[in-house]
Coordinates of C-alpha atoms and ligand atoms in Angstrom, one line a residue:
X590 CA 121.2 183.9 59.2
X591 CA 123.8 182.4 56.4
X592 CA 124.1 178.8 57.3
X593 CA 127.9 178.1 58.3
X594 CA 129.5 175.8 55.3
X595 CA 131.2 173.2 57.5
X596 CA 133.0 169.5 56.9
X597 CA 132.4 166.8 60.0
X598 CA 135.3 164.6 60.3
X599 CA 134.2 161.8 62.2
X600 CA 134.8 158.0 63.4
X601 CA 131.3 157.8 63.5
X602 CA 129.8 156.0 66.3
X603 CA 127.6 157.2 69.3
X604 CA 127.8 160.4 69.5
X605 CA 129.4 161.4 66.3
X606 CA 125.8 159.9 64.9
X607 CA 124.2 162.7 66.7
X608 CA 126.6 165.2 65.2
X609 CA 125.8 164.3 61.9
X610 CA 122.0 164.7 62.8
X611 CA 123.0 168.3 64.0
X612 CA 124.6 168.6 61.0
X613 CA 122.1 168.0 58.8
X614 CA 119.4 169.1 60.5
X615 CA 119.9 172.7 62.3
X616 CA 119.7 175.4 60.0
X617 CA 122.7 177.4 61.0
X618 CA 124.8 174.3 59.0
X619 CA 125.6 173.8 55.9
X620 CA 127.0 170.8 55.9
X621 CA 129.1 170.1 53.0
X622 CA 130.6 166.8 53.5
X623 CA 131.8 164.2 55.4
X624 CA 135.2 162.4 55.7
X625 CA 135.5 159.7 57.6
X626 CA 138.7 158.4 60.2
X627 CA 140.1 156.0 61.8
X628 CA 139.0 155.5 65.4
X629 CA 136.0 154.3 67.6
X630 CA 134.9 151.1 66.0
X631 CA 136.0 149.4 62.4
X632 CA 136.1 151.4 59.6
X633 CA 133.3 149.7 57.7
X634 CA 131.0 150.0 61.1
X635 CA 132.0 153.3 60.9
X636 CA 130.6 154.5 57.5
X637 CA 127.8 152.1 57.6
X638 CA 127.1 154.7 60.8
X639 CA 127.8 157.8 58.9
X640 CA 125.2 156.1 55.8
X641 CA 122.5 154.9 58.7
X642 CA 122.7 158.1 60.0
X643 CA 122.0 159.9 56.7
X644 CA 119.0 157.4 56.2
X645 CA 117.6 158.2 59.2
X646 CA 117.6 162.0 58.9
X647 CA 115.6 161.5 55.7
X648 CA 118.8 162.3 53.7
X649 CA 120.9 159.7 52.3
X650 CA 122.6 161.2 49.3
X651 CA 122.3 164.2 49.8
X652 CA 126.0 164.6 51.4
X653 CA 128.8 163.1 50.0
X654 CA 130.6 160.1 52.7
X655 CA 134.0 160.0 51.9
X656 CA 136.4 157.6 53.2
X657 CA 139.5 159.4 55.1
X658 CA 142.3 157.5 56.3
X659 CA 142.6 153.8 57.5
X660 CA 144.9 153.9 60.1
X661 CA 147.1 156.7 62.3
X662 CA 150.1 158.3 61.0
X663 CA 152.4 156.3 62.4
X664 CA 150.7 153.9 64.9
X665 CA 148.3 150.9 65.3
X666 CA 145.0 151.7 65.2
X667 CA 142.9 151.1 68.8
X668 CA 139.4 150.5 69.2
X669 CA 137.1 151.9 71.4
X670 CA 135.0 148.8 71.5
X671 CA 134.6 148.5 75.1
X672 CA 133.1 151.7 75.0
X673 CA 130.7 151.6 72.1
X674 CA 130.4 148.0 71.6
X675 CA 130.4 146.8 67.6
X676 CA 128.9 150.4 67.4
X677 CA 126.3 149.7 65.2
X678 CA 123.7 150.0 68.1
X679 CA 122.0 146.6 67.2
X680 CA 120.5 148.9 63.9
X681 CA 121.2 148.1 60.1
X682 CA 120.2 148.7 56.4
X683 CA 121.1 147.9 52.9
X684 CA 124.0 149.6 52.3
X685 CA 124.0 148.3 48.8
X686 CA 121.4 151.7 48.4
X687 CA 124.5 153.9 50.0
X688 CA 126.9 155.5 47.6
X689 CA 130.7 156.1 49.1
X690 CA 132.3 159.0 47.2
X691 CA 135.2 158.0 45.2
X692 CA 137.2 160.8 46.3
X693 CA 139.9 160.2 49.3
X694 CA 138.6 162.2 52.4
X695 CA 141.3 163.9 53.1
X696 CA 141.2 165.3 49.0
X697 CA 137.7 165.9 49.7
X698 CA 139.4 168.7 52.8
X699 CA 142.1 169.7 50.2
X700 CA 139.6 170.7 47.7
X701 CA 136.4 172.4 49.3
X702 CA 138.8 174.5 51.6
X703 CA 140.5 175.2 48.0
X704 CA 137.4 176.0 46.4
X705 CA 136.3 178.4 48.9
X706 CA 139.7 179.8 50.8
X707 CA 138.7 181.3 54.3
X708 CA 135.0 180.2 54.0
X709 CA 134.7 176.5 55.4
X710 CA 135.1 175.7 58.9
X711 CA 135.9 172.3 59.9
X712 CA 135.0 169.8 62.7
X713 CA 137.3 167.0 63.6
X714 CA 135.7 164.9 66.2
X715 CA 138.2 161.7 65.9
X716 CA 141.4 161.5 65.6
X717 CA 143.6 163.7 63.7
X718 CA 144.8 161.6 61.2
X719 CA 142.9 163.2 58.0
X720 CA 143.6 166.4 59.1
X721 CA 147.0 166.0 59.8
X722 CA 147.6 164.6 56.4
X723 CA 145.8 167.4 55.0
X724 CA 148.1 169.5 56.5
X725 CA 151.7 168.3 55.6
X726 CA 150.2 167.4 51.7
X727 CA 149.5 171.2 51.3
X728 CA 151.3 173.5 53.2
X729 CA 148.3 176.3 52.6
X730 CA 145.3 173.6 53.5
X731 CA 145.6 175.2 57.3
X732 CA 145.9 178.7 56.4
X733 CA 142.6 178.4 53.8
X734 CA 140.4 176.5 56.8
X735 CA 138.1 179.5 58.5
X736 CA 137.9 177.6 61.9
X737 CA 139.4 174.4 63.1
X738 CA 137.1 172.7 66.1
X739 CA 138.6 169.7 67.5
X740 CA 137.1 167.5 70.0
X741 CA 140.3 166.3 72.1
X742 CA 142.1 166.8 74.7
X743 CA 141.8 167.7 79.1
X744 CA 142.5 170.8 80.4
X745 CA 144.6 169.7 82.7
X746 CA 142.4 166.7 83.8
X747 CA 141.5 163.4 83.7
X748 CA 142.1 161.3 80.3
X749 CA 139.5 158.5 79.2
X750 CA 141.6 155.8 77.3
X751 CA 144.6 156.2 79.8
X752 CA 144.8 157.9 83.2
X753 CA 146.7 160.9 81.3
X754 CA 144.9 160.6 77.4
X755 CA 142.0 161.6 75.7
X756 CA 140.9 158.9 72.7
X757 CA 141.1 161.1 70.1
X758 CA 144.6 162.2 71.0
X759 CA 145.7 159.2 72.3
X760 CA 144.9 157.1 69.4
X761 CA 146.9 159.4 66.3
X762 CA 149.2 161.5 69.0
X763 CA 151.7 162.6 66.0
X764 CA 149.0 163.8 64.0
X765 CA 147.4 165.8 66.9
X766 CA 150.5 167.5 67.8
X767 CA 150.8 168.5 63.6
X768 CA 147.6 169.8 63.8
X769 CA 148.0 171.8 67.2
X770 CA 151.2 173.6 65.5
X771 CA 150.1 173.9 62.1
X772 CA 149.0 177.8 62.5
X773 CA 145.4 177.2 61.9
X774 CA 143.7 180.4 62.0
X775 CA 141.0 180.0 64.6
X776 CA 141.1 176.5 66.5
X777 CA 139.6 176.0 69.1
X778 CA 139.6 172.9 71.9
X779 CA 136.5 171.1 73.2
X780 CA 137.7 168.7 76.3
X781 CA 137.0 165.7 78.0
X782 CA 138.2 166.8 81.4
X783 CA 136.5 169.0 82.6
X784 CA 134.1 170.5 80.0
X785 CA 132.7 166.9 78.4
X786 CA 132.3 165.5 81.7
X787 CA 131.1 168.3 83.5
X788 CA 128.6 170.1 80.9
X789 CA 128.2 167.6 78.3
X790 CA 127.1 164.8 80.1
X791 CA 123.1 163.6 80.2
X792 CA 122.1 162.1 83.4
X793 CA 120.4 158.9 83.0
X794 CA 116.5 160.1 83.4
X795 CA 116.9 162.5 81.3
X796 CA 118.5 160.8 78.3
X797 CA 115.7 157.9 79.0
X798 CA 113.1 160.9 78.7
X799 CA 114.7 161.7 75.2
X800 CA 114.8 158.3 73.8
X801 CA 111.0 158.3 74.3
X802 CA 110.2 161.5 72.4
X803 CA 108.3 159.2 69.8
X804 CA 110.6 160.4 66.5
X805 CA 112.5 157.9 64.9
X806 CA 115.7 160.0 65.6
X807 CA 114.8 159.5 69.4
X808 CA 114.7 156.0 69.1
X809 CA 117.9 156.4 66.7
X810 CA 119.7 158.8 69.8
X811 CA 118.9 155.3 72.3
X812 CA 119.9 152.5 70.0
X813 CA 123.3 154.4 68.8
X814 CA 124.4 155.7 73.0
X815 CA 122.7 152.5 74.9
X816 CA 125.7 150.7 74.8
X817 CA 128.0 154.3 75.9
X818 CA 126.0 155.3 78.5
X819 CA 126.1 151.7 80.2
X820 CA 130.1 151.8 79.6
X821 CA 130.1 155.6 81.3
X822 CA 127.8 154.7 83.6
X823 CA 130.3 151.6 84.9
X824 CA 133.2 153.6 84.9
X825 CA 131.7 156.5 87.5
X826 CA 130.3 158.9 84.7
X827 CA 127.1 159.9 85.7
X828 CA 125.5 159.8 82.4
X829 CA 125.6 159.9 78.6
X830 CA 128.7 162.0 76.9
X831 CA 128.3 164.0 74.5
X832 CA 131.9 165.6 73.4
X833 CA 131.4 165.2 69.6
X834 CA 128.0 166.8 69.3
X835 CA 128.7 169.8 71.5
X836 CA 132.0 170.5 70.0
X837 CA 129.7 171.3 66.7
X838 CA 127.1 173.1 68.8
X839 CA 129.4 175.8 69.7
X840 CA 130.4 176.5 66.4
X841 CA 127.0 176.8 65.4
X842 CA 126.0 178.9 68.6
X843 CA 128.8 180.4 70.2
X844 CA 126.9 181.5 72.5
X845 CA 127.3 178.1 74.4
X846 CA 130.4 179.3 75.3
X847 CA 130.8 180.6 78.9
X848 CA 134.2 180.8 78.9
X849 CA 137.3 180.4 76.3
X850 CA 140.9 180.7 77.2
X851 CA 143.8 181.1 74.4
X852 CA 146.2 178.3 75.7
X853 CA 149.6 177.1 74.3
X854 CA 148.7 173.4 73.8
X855 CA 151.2 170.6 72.6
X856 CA 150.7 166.6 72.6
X857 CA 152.9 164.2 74.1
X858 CA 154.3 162.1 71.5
X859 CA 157.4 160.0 73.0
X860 CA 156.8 159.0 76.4
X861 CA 154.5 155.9 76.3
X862 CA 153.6 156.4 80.2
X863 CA 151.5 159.9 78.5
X864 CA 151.1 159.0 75.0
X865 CA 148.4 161.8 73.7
X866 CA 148.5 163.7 76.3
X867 CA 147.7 167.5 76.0
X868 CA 149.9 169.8 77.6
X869 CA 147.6 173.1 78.2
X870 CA 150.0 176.1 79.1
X871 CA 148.0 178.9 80.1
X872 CA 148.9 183.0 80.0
X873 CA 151.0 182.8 83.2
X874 CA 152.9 180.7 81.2
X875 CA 154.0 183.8 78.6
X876 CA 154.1 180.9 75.7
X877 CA 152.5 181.9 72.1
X878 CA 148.6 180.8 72.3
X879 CA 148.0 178.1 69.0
X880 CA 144.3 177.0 70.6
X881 CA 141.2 178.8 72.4
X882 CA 140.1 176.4 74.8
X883 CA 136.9 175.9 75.8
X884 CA 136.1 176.0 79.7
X885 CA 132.5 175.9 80.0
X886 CA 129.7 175.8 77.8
X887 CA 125.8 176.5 78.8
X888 CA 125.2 172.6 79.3
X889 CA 121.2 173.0 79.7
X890 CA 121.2 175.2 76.5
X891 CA 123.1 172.7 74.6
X892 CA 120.7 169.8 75.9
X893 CA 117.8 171.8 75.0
X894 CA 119.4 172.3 71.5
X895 CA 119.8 168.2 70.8
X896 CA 116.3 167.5 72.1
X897 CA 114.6 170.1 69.3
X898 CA 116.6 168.4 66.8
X899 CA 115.5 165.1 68.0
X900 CA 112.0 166.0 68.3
X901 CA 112.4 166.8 64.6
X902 CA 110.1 164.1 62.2
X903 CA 112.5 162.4 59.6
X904 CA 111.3 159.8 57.4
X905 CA 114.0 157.6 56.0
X906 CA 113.5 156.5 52.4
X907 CA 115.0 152.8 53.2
X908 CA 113.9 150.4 55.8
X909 CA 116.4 150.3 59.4
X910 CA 116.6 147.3 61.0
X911 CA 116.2 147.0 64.5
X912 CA 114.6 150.4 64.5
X913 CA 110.5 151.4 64.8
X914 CA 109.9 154.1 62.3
X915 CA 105.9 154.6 63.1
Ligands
LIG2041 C1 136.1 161.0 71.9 O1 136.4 159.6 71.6 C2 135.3 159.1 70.9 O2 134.9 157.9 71.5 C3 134.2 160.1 71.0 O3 133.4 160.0 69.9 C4 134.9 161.4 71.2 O4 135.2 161.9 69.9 C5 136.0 161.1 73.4 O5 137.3 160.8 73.9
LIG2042 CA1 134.3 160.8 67.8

């Protein structure tokens, strides 16, 4: 098997944290980088996540953090606070031992996809804003990406930030719709309505029964979705989401997939009644496909998949604290 050269592009918090772990960690990735967006929590919290998250694996340093835009396109930026708290998960380290690359994350995207046309996938599990940018700086940054997979979006469902939104769309709605009509090659779709929420969710005993595995990551996996799964938990989610982490999974194991849909999608970007919300036309609809959507995904495979990878033994080379190592 040739690991898949991919770039995470992540507003790291939660359950981005566990797709960095996946990341680094399953041997059908090769992770090359990581650029880092404006979204769930501040910016600093966020690469001091992405850094902490490195540390913990075992492997800080040994993939480049590079700092991605600061703020949408065109719009305030909106925390997800009340969902992940300060999203540091009570844990922290010396990040004076943490090197930030110097290079802008979205010329970071610019140049690997340039360095190897039609080789690197990407996946963008925050908002758009970095890819977006990458896309109207170089008109051939979208055609050179092998696949695009983008946590966002409902399929004609429920949003999360607003009745009719996903975050990630809500939050950069311009640079979602960019992205959606930019021609990528092969982009596909993972949801919050229905596929997050209905295969991608952990119900409470079970996620307690993998935060007591015994591995540091297992403690990591509590500390970093504690404060998500309460949050889900009090708005009538039965459980712990996982959107970010799956939406890697599948292009690591396609298999996941049960079913995939080409879909015309587009993202509202002038009412503010539906800001970010994802129209999903499907065939009957005779309109020119731009996404495959996912519709279902083997959610007991994928589960199965996160707790090998967080039964996995790490041993980070600098002290966490708030987090038991031994
Ligand atoms: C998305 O928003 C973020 O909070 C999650 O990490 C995920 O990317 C879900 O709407
Ligand atoms: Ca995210």
């Amino acid at each position: 098997m040739t690991p898949i050269p991919v770039i995470i592009d992540t507003d790291t918090a939660q359950d981005d944290c566990i797709t960095i772990l996946l990341g680094l960690l399953d041997p059908a990735a090769d992770l090359l980088a990581i650029t880092m967006v404006a979204g769930n929590v501040s910016f600093e919290q966020q690469v001091a996540n992405a850094q902490l998250t490195l540390n913990v694996a075992g492997m800080l340093g040994q993939v480049p953090v590079h700092a991605g835009c600061r703020r949408p396109m065109l719009r305030e930026w909106v925390s997800a606070n009340d969902v992940h708290g300060d999203g540091s998960g009570g844990l922290s380290m010396d990040t004076s031992v943490a090197v930030l690359a110097e290079e802008h994350g979205v010329d970071a995207l610019l140049r690997l996809t340039a360095e190897r046309p039609g080789e690197v996938s990407i996946v963008a599990i925050g908002p758009l804003t970095n890819i977006a940018t990458a896309v109207v700086t170089d008109r051939e940054f979208a055609g050179r990406v092998k696949s695009l997979y983008v946590m966002g979006g409902s399929n004609n469902g429920r949003g999360n930030i607003t009745a009719s939104a996903e975050y990630n769309f809500y939050v950069d709605p311009e640079a979602a719709q960019i992205v959606m009509a930019a021609g990528f090659n092969d982009l596909h779709l993972i949801t919050w309505d229905p596929v997050t929420l209905r295969d991608a969710t952990i119900a409470r005993a079970d996620y307690e029964r993998l935060g007591e595995l015994g591995t540091p990551l297992a403690r990591f996996f509590k500390a970093m979705c504690d404060a998500t799964i309460d949050y889900d938990e009090s708005v009538g989610i039965d459980g712990s989401t996982h959107p970010d982490s799956l939406t890697l999974a599948v292009l690591l194991h396609p298999e996941l997939v049960l079913a995939e849909a080409p879909y015309r999608v587009d993202v509202e970007t002038a009412s503010a009644l539906t800001r970010g919300y994802s129209a999903m036309a499907w065939a009957k609809f005779g309109l020119a496909a731009n996404a495959q959507v996912v519709e279902a995904v083997d959610g007991g495979a994928f589960f199965a998949l996160l707790e090998g990878m967080l039964r996995t033994v790490t041993v980070p080379a600098h002290p966490i604290t708030g987090l038991r190592l031994g």
